[in-house]
CSV table of C-alpha atoms in Angstrom, one decimal:
chain,number,residue,atom,x,y,z
A,65,ALA,CA,76.2,70.5,19.5
A,66,ALA,CA,73.4,72.5,21.1
A,67,GLY,CA,70.0,70.8,21.1
A,68,VAL,CA,66.5,71.9,21.7
A,69,ILE,CA,65.9,72.7,25.4
A,70,GLN,CA,62.5,72.4,27.1
A,71,SER,CA,61.6,73.4,30.6
A,72,PRO,CA,60.4,72.2,32.9
A,73,ARG,CA,61.0,68.5,32.3
A,74,HIS,CA,58.2,67.5,34.6
A,75,LEU,CA,55.2,69.4,35.8
A,76,ILE,CA,52.3,68.4,38.0
A,77,LYS,CA,49.2,70.5,38.1
A,78,GLU,CA,45.7,70.3,39.5
A,79,LYS,CA,42.6,70.5,37.3
A,80,ARG,CA,41.6,74.0,36.3
A,81,GLU,CA,45.1,75.3,36.9
A,82,THR,CA,47.3,76.9,34.3
A,83,ALA,CA,50.7,75.8,33.0
A,84,THR,CA,53.4,77.3,30.8
A,85,LEU,CA,55.9,75.2,28.9
A,86,LYS,CA,59.0,76.7,27.4
A,87,CYS,CA,61.1,75.8,24.4
A,88,TYR,CA,64.5,77.0,23.3
A,89,PRO,CA,65.2,76.0,19.7
A,90,ILE,CA,68.6,75.2,18.3
A,91,PRO,CA,70.4,78.5,17.5
A,92,ARG,CA,69.6,79.9,14.0
A,93,HIS,CA,66.7,77.6,13.5
A,94,ASP,CA,63.8,79.6,12.2
A,95,THR,CA,60.8,77.3,12.9
A,96,VAL,CA,59.4,75.9,16.1
A,97,TYR,CA,56.8,73.1,16.3
A,98,TRP,CA,54.8,71.9,19.3
A,99,TYR,CA,53.5,68.3,19.6
A,100,GLN,CA,51.4,66.5,22.2
A,101,GLN,CA,51.9,62.8,22.9
A,102,GLY,CA,49.3,61.1,25.1
A,103,PRO,CA,50.0,57.8,26.9
A,104,GLY,CA,50.5,55.1,24.3
A,105,GLN,CA,49.7,57.5,21.4
A,106,ASP,CA,51.7,58.9,18.6
A,107,PRO,CA,52.7,62.6,18.7
A,108,GLN,CA,50.1,65.0,17.5
A,109,PHE,CA,50.9,68.4,16.0
A,110,LEU,CA,49.6,71.4,17.9
A,111,ILE,CA,51.0,74.6,16.5
A,112,SER,CA,54.1,76.0,14.7
A,113,PHE,CA,55.8,79.3,14.4
A,114,TYR,CA,58.1,80.7,11.7
A,115,GLU,CA,60.1,83.8,12.3
A,116,LYS,CA,57.9,84.6,15.4
A,117,MET,CA,54.6,84.4,13.5
A,118,GLN,CA,52.2,81.5,13.8
A,119,SER,CA,52.5,79.4,10.7
A,120,ASP,CA,50.2,76.5,11.2
A,121,LYS,CA,47.7,75.2,13.7
A,122,GLY,CA,46.7,71.6,14.4
A,123,SER,CA,44.5,70.0,17.0
A,124,ILE,CA,45.2,72.6,19.7
A,125,PRO,CA,42.4,73.3,22.2
A,126,ASP,CA,41.2,76.9,22.5
A,127,ARG,CA,42.4,76.7,26.1
A,128,PHE,CA,45.9,76.6,24.8
A,129,SER,CA,47.9,79.4,23.3
A,130,ALA,CA,51.4,79.8,22.2
A,131,GLN,CA,53.8,82.4,21.0
A,132,GLN,CA,57.4,82.8,19.8
A,133,PHE,CA,59.5,85.6,21.2
A,134,SER,CA,62.1,87.9,19.7
A,135,ASP,CA,64.9,85.6,20.9
A,136,TYR,CA,63.1,82.7,19.1
A,137,HIS,CA,62.2,80.8,22.3
A,138,SER,CA,58.5,79.7,22.4
A,139,GLU,CA,56.0,79.2,25.2
A,140,LEU,CA,52.9,77.1,25.3
A,141,ASN,CA,50.3,78.4,27.7
A,142,MET,CA,47.7,76.0,28.9
A,143,SER,CA,44.7,77.1,30.9
A,144,SER,CA,41.8,75.4,32.7
A,145,LEU,CA,43.7,72.2,32.7
A,146,GLU,CA,41.8,68.9,32.3
A,147,LEU,CA,42.8,65.4,33.2
A,148,GLY,CA,43.1,64.6,29.5
A,149,ASP,CA,45.8,67.2,29.1
A,150,SER,CA,48.2,64.8,30.8
A,151,ALA,CA,50.8,64.0,28.2
A,152,LEU,CA,54.3,64.5,26.9
A,153,TYR,CA,54.7,67.9,25.2
A,154,PHE,CA,57.5,68.1,22.7
A,155,CYS,CA,59.0,71.1,21.0
A,156,ALA,CA,60.9,70.7,17.8
A,157,SER,CA,62.9,73.1,15.7
A,158,SER,CA,64.1,73.2,12.1
A,159,LEU,CA,66.1,75.4,9.8
A,160,VAL,CA,64.2,75.0,6.6
A,161,HIS,CA,60.6,76.1,6.8
A,162,GLY,CA,58.4,73.7,4.8
A,163,LEU,CA,60.2,74.0,1.5
A,164,ALA,CA,58.8,71.7,-1.1
A,165,GLY,CA,61.2,68.7,-1.4
A,166,GLY,CA,63.4,70.2,1.2
A,167,ASN,CA,65.2,68.6,4.1
A,168,ASN,CA,62.9,69.7,6.8
A,169,GLU,CA,64.6,67.7,9.5
A,170,GLN,CA,63.1,68.4,12.8
A,171,PHE,CA,65.1,68.2,16.0
A,172,PHE,CA,63.1,67.3,19.1
A,173,GLY,CA,63.6,68.4,22.6
A,174,PRO,CA,63.4,65.9,25.5
A,175,GLY,CA,59.8,66.9,26.2
A,176,THR,CA,57.9,68.1,29.2
A,177,ARG,CA,55.8,65.5,31.0
A,178,LEU,CA,52.6,67.2,32.3
A,179,THR,CA,50.5,65.4,34.8
A,180,VAL,CA,47.1,66.8,35.7
A,181,LEU,CA,45.6,65.5,38.9
B,108,SER,CA,46.8,58.3,13.6
B,109,GLN,CA,46.0,61.2,11.3
B,110,GLN,CA,48.2,59.9,8.5
B,111,GLY,CA,48.3,56.2,8.3
B,112,GLU,CA,49.3,52.9,9.7
B,113,GLU,CA,52.5,51.3,10.9
B,114,ASP,CA,52.8,47.6,11.1
B,115,PRO,CA,53.5,45.6,12.9
B,116,GLN,CA,52.3,47.4,16.1
B,117,ALA,CA,54.7,45.2,18.1
B,118,LEU,CA,57.7,43.1,17.1
B,119,SER,CA,59.7,40.8,19.2
B,120,ILE,CA,63.0,39.3,17.9
B,121,GLN,CA,66.3,37.9,19.1
B,122,GLU,CA,69.5,39.8,19.1
B,123,GLY,CA,71.3,39.5,15.8
B,124,GLU,CA,68.1,39.1,13.8
B,125,ASN,CA,66.8,41.8,11.4
B,126,ALA,CA,63.7,43.9,12.2
B,127,THR,CA,61.5,45.3,9.5
B,128,MET,CA,58.8,47.9,10.2
B,129,ASN,CA,56.4,49.3,7.6
B,130,CYS,CA,54.6,52.6,7.3
B,131,SER,CA,51.8,53.7,5.0
B,132,TYR,CA,50.6,57.2,4.4
B,133,LYS,CA,47.8,58.9,2.6
B,134,THR,CA,48.9,62.1,0.9
B,135,SER,CA,51.6,63.6,-1.2
B,136,ILE,CA,54.7,64.2,0.8
B,137,ASN,CA,58.0,66.2,0.7
B,138,ASN,CA,59.8,63.7,2.8
B,139,LEU,CA,59.3,60.9,5.3
B,140,GLN,CA,61.3,60.6,8.6
B,141,TRP,CA,61.8,57.8,11.0
B,142,TYR,CA,62.2,58.5,14.8
B,143,ARG,CA,63.0,56.3,17.7
B,144,GLN,CA,61.6,56.7,21.2
B,145,ASN,CA,62.7,54.9,24.3
B,146,SER,CA,59.9,54.4,26.8
B,147,GLY,CA,58.3,57.8,27.6
B,148,ARG,CA,61.4,59.7,26.6
B,149,GLY,CA,62.4,62.0,23.7
B,150,LEU,CA,62.1,61.4,20.0
B,151,VAL,CA,65.5,60.7,18.3
B,152,HIS,CA,65.7,61.4,14.6
B,153,LEU,CA,67.0,58.4,12.7
B,154,ILE,CA,66.8,59.1,9.0
B,155,LEU,CA,65.0,61.4,6.5
B,156,ILE,CA,64.2,60.2,3.0
B,157,ARG,CA,63.0,62.7,0.4
B,158,SER,CA,60.1,62.0,-1.9
B,159,ASN,CA,62.5,61.7,-4.9
B,160,GLU,CA,64.6,59.1,-3.2
B,161,ARG,CA,63.9,55.4,-3.1
B,162,GLU,CA,66.4,54.0,-0.6
B,163,LYS,CA,68.7,55.4,2.0
B,164,HIS,CA,71.2,53.8,4.4
B,165,SER,CA,72.6,54.9,7.7
B,166,GLY,CA,74.8,52.4,9.6
B,167,ARG,CA,72.6,49.4,10.4
B,168,LEU,CA,69.5,51.2,9.2
B,169,ARG,CA,68.0,50.9,5.7
B,170,VAL,CA,64.9,52.9,4.7
B,171,THR,CA,62.9,52.5,1.5
B,172,LEU,CA,60.2,54.7,0.1
B,173,ASP,CA,57.7,53.8,-2.5
B,174,THR,CA,55.6,56.9,-3.4
B,175,SER,CA,53.4,55.0,-5.8
B,176,LYS,CA,52.3,52.8,-3.0
B,177,LYS,CA,52.6,55.5,-0.4
B,178,SER,CA,54.6,53.3,1.9
B,179,SER,CA,58.0,53.1,3.6
B,180,SER,CA,60.0,50.5,5.4
B,181,LEU,CA,62.7,50.7,8.0
B,182,LEU,CA,65.1,47.7,8.3
B,183,ILE,CA,67.4,47.4,11.3
B,184,THR,CA,70.0,44.8,10.6
B,185,ALA,CA,71.9,42.7,13.2
B,186,SER,CA,69.6,44.0,16.0
B,187,ARG,CA,70.9,44.6,19.5
B,188,ALA,CA,69.1,44.6,22.8
B,189,ALA,CA,69.7,48.4,22.9
B,190,ASP,CA,67.5,48.8,19.8
B,191,THR,CA,64.5,48.0,22.0
B,192,ALA,CA,62.3,51.1,21.6
B,193,SER,CA,59.2,52.4,19.7
B,194,TYR,CA,59.8,53.5,16.2
B,195,PHE,CA,57.6,56.1,14.4
B,196,CYS,CA,57.4,57.2,10.9
B,197,ALA,CA,56.4,60.8,10.2
B,198,THR,CA,55.5,62.5,7.0
B,199,ASP,CA,56.1,66.1,5.9
B,200,GLU,CA,53.2,66.7,3.6
B,201,ASP,CA,53.2,68.9,0.5
B,202,ASN,CA,52.3,72.5,1.2
B,203,GLN,CA,51.6,71.9,4.9
B,204,GLY,CA,54.3,74.2,6.4
B,205,GLY,CA,56.5,71.4,7.5
B,206,LYS,CA,54.5,69.9,10.4
B,207,LEU,CA,55.0,66.2,10.8
B,208,ILE,CA,52.2,63.7,10.8
B,209,PHE,CA,53.2,60.6,12.8
B,210,GLY,CA,52.2,57.0,12.3
B,211,GLN,CA,51.1,54.9,15.3
B,212,GLY,CA,54.5,53.4,15.9
B,213,THR,CA,56.0,50.0,16.1
B,214,GLU,CA,57.1,48.7,19.5
B,215,LEU,CA,60.3,46.7,19.0
B,216,SER,CA,61.6,44.3,21.6
B,217,VAL,CA,65.0,42.8,21.0
B,218,LYS,CA,65.8,39.9,23.4
B,219,PRO,CA,69.4,39.2,24.3
């Protein structure tokens, strides 16, 4: 079965550079979520999209932006990178968008490991 | 963590023993999910339990949910060395659009 695809898998950048992470959700899934996991930390929600519209926003820095395109893939754009941005960035997709009592099972991609030097 | 606590933070057991991990949360939820993560790798979905369910099984996994105490437990029976990983609980809160709030995780080490 098709899974969530993320690219690149590894990315090394210098401080103040920009980075773009891509996510391809499972076909027919309508919602994409982005999470950031720092070293030794639990994943933290950044932002989500439902049917190409931003649906929720978490602890995402103003230096970051994201969008979902007509083919449902999503991109996380990160500018003015800082050392503290080094983390694993996960994308997840689900079919049922936040329905109360629903089975909002999220399927995670393998993550992009971003290292900022 | 934004949501709550997991305990223990680390657990070391011998192969064949059972491992129990606990998770507490703070708000009303739609469901609670458990994930497994091998060192620095992706998150693998293990099991989802809805707020109106009390217990769920999947293979060697047993999850309980007590919404009155806002807590959940994950039991892995007859553990194997391959179960060594970090285990996270994550809650899907009411009216929050489906985002997951993760616990701090339990690092499980199963010694052969």
